PDB file of C-alpha atoms in Angstrom:
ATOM      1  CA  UNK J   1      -5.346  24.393  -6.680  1.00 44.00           C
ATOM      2  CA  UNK J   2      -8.906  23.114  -7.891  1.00 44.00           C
ATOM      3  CA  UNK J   3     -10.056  20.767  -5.782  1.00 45.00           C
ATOM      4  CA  UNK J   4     -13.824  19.090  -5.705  1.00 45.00           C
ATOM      5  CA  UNK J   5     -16.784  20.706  -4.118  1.00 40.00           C
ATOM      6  CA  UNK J   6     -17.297  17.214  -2.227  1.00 44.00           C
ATOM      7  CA  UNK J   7     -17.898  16.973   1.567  1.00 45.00           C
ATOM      8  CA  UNK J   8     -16.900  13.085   1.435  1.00 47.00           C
ATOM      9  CA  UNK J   9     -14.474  11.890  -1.360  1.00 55.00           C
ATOM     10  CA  UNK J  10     -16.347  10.629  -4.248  1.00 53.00           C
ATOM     11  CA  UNK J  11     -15.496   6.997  -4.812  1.00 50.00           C
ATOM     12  CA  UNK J  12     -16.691   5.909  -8.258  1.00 46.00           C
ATOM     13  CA  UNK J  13     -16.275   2.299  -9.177  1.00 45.00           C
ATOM     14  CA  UNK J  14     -16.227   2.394 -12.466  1.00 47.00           C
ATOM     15  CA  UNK J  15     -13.438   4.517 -13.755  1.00 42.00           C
ATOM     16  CA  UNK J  16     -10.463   3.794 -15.654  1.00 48.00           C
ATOM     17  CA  UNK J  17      -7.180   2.781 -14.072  1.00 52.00           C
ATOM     18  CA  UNK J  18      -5.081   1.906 -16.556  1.00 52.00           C
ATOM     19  CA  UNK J  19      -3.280   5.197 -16.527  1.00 54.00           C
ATOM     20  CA  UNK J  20      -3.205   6.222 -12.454  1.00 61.00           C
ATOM     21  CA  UNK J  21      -2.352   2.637 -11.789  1.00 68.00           C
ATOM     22  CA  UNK J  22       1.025   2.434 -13.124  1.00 74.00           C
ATOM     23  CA  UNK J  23       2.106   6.446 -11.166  1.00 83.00           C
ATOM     24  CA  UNK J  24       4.427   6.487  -8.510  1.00 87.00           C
ATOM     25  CA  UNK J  25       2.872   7.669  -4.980  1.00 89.00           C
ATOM     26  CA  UNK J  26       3.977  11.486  -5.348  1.00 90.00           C
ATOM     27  CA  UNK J  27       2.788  11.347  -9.131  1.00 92.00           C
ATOM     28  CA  UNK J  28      -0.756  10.205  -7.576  1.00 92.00           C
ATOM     29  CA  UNK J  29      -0.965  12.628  -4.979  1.00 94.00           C
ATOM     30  CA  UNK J  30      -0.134  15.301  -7.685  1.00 94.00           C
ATOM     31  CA  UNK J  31      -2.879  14.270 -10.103  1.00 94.00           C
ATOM     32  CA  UNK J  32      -5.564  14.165  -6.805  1.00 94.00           C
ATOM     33  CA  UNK J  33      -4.465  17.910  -6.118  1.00 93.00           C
ATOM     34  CA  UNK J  34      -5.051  19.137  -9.637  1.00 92.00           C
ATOM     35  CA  UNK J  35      -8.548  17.544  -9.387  1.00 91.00           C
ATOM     36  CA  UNK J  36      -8.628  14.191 -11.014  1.00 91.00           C
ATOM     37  CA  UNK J  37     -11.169  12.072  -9.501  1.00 90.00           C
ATOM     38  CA  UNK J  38      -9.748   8.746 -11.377  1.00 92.00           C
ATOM     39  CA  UNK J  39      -6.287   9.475  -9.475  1.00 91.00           C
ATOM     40  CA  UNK J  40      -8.315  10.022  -6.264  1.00 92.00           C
ATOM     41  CA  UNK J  41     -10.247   6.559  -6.808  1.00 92.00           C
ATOM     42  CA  UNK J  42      -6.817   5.278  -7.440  1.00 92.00           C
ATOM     43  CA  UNK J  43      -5.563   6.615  -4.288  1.00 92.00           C
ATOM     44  CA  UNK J  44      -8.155   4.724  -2.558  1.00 92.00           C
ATOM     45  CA  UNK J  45      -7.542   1.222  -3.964  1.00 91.00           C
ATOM     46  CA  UNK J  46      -3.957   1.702  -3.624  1.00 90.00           C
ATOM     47  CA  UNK J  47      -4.024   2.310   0.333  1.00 91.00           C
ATOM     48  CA  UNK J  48      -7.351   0.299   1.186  1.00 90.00           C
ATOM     49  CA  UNK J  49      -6.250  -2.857   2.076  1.00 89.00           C
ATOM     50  CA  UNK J  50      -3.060  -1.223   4.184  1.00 89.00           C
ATOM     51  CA  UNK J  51      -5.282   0.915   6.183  1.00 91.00           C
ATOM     52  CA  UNK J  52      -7.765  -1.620   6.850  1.00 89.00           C
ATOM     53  CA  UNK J  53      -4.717  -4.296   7.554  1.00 88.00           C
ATOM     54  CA  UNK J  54      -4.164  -1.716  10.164  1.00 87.00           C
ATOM     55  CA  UNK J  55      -6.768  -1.227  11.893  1.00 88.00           C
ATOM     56  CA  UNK J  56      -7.680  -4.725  12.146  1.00 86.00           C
ATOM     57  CA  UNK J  57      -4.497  -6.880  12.805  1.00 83.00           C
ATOM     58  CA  UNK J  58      -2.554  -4.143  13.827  1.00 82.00           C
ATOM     59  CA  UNK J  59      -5.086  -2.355  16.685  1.00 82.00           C
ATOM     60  CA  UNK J  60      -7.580  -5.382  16.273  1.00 83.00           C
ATOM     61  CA  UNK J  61     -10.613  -2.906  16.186  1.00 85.00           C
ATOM     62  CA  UNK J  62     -13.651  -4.798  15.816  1.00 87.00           C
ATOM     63  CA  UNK J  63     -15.394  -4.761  12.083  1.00 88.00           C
ATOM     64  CA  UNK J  64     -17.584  -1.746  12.539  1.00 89.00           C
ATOM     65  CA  UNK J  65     -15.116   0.046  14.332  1.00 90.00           C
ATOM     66  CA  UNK J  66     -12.223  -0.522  11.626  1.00 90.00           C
ATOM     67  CA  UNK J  67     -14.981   0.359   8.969  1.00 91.00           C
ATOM     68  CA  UNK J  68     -15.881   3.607  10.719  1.00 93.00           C
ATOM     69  CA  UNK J  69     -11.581   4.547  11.086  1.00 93.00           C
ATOM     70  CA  UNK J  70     -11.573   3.531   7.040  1.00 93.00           C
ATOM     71  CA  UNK J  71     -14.112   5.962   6.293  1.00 93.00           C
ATOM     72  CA  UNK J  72     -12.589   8.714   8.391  1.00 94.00           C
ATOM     73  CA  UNK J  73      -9.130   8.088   7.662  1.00 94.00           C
ATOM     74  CA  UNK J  74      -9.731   9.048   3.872  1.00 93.00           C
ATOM     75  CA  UNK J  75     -12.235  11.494   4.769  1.00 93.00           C
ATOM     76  CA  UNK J  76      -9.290  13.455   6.004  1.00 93.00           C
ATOM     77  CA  UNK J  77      -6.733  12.406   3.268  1.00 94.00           C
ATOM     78  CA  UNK J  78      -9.147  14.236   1.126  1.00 92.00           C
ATOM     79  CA  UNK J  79      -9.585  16.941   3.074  1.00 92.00           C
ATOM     80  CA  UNK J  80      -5.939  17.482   3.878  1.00 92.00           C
ATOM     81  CA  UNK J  81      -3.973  16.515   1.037  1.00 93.00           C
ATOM     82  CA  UNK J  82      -2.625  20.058   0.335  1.00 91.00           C
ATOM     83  CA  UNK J  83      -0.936  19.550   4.027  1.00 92.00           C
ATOM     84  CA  UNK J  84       1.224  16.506   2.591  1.00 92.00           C
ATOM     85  CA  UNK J  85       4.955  18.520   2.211  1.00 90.00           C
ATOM     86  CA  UNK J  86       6.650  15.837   0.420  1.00 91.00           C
ATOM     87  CA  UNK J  87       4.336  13.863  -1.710  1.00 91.00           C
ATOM     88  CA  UNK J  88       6.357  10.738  -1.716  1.00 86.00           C
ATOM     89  CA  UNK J  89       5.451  10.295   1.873  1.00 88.00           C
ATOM     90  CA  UNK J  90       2.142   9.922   1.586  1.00 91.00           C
ATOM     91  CA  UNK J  91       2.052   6.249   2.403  1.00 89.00           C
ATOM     92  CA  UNK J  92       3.816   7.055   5.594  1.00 88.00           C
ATOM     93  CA  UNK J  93       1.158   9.724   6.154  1.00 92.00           C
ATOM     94  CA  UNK J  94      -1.863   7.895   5.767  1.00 92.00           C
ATOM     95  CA  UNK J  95      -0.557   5.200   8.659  1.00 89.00           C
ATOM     96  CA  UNK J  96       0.061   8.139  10.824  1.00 89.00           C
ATOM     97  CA  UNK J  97      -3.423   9.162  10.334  1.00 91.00           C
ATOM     98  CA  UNK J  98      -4.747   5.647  10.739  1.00 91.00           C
ATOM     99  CA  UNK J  99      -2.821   4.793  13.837  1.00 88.00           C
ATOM    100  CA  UNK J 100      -3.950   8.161  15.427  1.00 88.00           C
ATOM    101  CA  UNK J 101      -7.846   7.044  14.838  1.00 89.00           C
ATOM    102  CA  UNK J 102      -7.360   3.757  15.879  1.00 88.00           C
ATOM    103  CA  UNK J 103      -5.763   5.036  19.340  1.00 82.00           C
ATOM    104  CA  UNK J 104      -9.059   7.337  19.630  1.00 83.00           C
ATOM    105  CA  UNK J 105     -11.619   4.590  19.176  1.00 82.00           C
ATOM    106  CA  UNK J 106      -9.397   1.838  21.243  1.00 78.00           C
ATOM    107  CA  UNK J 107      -9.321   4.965  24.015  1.00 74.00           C
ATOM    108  CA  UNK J 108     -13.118   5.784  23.764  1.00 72.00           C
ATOM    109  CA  UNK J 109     -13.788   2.341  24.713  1.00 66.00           C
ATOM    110  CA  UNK J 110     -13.978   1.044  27.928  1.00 46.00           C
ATOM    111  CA  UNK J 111     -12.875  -2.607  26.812  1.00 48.00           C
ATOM    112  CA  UNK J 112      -8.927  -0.823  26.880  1.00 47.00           C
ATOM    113  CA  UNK J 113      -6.883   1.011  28.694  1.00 48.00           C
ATOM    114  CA  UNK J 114      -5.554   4.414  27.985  1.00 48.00           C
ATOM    115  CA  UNK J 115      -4.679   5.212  25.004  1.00 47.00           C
ATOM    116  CA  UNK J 116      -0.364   5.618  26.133  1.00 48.00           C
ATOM    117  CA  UNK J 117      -0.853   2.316  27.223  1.00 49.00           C
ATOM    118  CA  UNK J 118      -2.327   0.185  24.276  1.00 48.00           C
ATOM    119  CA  UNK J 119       0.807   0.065  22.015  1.00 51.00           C
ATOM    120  CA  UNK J 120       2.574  -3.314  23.127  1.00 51.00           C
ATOM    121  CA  UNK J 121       5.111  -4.335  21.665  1.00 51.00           C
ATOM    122  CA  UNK J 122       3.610  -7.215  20.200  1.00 56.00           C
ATOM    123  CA  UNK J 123       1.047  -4.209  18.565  1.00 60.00           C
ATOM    124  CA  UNK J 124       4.332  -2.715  17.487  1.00 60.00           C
ATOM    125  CA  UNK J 125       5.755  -5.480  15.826  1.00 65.00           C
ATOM    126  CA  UNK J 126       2.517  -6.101  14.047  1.00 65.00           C
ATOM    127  CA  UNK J 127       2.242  -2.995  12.466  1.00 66.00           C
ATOM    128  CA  UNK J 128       5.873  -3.042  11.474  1.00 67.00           C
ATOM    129  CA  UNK J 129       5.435  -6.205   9.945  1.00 67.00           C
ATOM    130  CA  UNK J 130       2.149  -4.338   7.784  1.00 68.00           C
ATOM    131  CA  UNK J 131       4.421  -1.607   6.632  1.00 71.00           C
ATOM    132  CA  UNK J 132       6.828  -4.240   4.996  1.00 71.00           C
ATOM    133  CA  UNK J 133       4.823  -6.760   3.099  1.00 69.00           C
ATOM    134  CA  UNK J 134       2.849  -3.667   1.948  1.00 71.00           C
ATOM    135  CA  UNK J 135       6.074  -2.197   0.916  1.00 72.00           C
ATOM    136  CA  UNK J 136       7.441  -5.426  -0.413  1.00 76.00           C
ATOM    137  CA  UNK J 137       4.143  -5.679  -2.287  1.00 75.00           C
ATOM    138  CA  UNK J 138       3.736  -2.367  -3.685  1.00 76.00           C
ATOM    139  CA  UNK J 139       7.781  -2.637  -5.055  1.00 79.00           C
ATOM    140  CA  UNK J 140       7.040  -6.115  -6.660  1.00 81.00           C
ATOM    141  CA  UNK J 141       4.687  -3.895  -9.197  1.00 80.00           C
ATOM    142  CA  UNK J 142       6.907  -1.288 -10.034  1.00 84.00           C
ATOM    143  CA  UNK J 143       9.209  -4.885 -11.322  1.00 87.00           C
ATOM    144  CA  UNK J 144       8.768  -6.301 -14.967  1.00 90.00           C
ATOM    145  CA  UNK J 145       6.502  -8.901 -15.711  1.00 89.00           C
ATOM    146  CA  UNK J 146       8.793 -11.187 -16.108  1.00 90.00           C
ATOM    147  CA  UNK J 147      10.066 -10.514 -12.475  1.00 90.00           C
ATOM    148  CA  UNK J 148       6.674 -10.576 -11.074  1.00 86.00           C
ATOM    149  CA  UNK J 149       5.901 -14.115 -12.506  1.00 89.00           C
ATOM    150  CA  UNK J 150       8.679 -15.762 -11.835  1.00 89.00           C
ATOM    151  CA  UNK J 151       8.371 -13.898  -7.966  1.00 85.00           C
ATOM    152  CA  UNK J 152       4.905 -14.915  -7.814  1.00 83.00           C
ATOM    153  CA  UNK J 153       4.940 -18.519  -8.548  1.00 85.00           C
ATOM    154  CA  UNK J 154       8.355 -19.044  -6.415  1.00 83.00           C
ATOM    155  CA  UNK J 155       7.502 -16.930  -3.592  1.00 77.00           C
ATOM    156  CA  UNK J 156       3.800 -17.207  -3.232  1.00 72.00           C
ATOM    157  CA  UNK J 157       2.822 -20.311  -4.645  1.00 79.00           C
ATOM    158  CA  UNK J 158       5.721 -22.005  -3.860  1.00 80.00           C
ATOM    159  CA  UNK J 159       6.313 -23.776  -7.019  1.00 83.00           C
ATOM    160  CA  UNK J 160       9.922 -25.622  -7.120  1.00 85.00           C
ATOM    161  CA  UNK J 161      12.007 -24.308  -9.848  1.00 82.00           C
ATOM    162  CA  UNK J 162      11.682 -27.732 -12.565  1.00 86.00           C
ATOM    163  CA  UNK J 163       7.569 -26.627 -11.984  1.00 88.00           C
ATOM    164  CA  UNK J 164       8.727 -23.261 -12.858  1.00 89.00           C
ATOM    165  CA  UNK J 165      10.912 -24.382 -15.828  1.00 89.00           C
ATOM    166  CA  UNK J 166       8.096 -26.606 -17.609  1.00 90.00           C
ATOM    167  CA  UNK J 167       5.480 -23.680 -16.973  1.00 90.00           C
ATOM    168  CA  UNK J 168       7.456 -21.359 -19.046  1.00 91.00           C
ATOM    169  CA  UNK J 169       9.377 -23.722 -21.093  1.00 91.00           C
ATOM    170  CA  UNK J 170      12.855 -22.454 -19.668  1.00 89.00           C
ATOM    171  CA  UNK J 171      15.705 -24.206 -18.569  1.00 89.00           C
ATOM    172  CA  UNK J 172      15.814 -24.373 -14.593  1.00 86.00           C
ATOM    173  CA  UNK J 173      19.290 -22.475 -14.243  1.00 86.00           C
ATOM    174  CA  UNK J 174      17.676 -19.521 -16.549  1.00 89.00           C
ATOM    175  CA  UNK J 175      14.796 -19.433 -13.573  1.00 87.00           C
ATOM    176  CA  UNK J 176      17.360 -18.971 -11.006  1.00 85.00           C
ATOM    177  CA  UNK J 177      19.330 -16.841 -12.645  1.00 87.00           C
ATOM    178  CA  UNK J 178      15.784 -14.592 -13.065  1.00 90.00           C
ATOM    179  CA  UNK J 179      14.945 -15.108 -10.146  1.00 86.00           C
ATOM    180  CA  UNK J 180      18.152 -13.787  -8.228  1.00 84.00           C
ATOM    181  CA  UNK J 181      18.655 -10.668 -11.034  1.00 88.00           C
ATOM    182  CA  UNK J 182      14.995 -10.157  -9.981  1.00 88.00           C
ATOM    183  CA  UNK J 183      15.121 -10.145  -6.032  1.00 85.00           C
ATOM    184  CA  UNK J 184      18.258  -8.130  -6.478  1.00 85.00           C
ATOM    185  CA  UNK J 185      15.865  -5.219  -8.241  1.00 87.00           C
ATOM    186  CA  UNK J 186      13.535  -5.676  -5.359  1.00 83.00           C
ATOM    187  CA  UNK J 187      15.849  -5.067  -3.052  1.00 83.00           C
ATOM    188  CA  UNK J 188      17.072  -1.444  -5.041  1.00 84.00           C
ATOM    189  CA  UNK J 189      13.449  -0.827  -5.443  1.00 82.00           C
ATOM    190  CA  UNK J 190      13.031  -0.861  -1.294  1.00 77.00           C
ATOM    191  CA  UNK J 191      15.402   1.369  -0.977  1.00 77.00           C
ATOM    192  CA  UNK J 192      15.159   3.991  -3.068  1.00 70.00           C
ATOM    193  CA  UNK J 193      10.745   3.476  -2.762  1.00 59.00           C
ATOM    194  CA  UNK J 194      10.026   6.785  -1.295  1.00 48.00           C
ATOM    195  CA  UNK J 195      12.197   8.163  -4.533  1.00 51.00           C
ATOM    196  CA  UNK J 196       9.639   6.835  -7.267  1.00 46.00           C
ATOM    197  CA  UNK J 197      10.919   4.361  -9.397  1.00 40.00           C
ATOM    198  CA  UNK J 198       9.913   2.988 -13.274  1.00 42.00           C
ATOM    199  CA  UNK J 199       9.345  -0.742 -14.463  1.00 43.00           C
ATOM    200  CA  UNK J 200      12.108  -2.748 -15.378  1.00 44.00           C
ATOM    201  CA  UNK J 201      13.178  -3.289 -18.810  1.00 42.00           C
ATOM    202  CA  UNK J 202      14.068  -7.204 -17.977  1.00 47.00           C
TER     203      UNK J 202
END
């Protein structure tokens, strides 16, 4: 496998995403292992917000601290991404990683207690909570456009359907009916997420 002669990950802002944006986790992790540092910077963006939503309202690390668990956490995604057996899981990885680094800095510090002892489960029930709108927002993607305007504006901007209707010059029973056939492909894309999935034809 060719992989990068880079002691840190290079992170370059300006590449192209139109192509690694629209792969499937295992696809991604594929194109990092053959060397493509535009799937890498893709990996990056993907997971960034989820590991950082982590470490800070899932372990509440202070801001330096969750920076310094960011940096390290993908430090050793890079490092170890031929360990990954099943490249679909790689999302599922990288909070096992995270969690693990946030449990070392909470434990080096003497504002906690040990580390067995700093998963409530109020902590618990925060991070679980993570994992599903993360889920729930990576699934909306893989949806048509359609889908994810109609999804958008209903869900998080809260627009009634009539606001809906005029917006898009559709009858209000056609934005139900979307929106149902819609949450109904959300709901098969949950399930089957760790499987890879394509964009709906809708």
């Amino acid at each position: 496998m060719r992989r990068h002669a880079h002691s840190t990950p290079p992170v370059d802002s300006g590449f192209m995403r139109e192509v690694t944006e629209t792969l499937s986790d295992s696809q991604l992790v594929q194109r990092c292992r053959a060397g493509d540092p535009e799937a890498w910077n893709e990996l990056v963006e993907r997971f960034s917000r989820y590991v950082y939503a982590i470490c800070v309202q899932g372990f509440r690390l202070r801001e330096q601290d969750a920076e310094d668990v960011f940096q390290e956490v993908f430090t050793r995604v890079y490092s170890r991404l031929d360990t990954l057996r099943d490249d679909s899981a790689v999302r599922p990885w990288i909070a096992q990683l995270t969690r693990r680094l946030c449990l070392d800095t909470l434990a080096s510090s003497a504002r906690v207690q040990p580390a067995e002892e700093v998963l409530a489960p109020s902590t618990e029930q925060t991070l679980d909570e993570i994992d599903e709108a993360f889920a729930v927002r990576e699934a909306v993607t893989t949806l048509s456009e359609s889908c994810q305007e109609v999804l958008d504006r209903f869900f998080a901007r809260d627009e009634s359907y009539r606001t809906i209707s005029a917006e898009l010059d559709l009858p209000a029973g056609t934005i139900a009916s979307r929106i149902s056939r819609c949450l109904v492909q959300l709901r098969e894309r949950l399930e089957g997420r760790n499987e890879g999935s394509t964009p709906s034809s809708e």
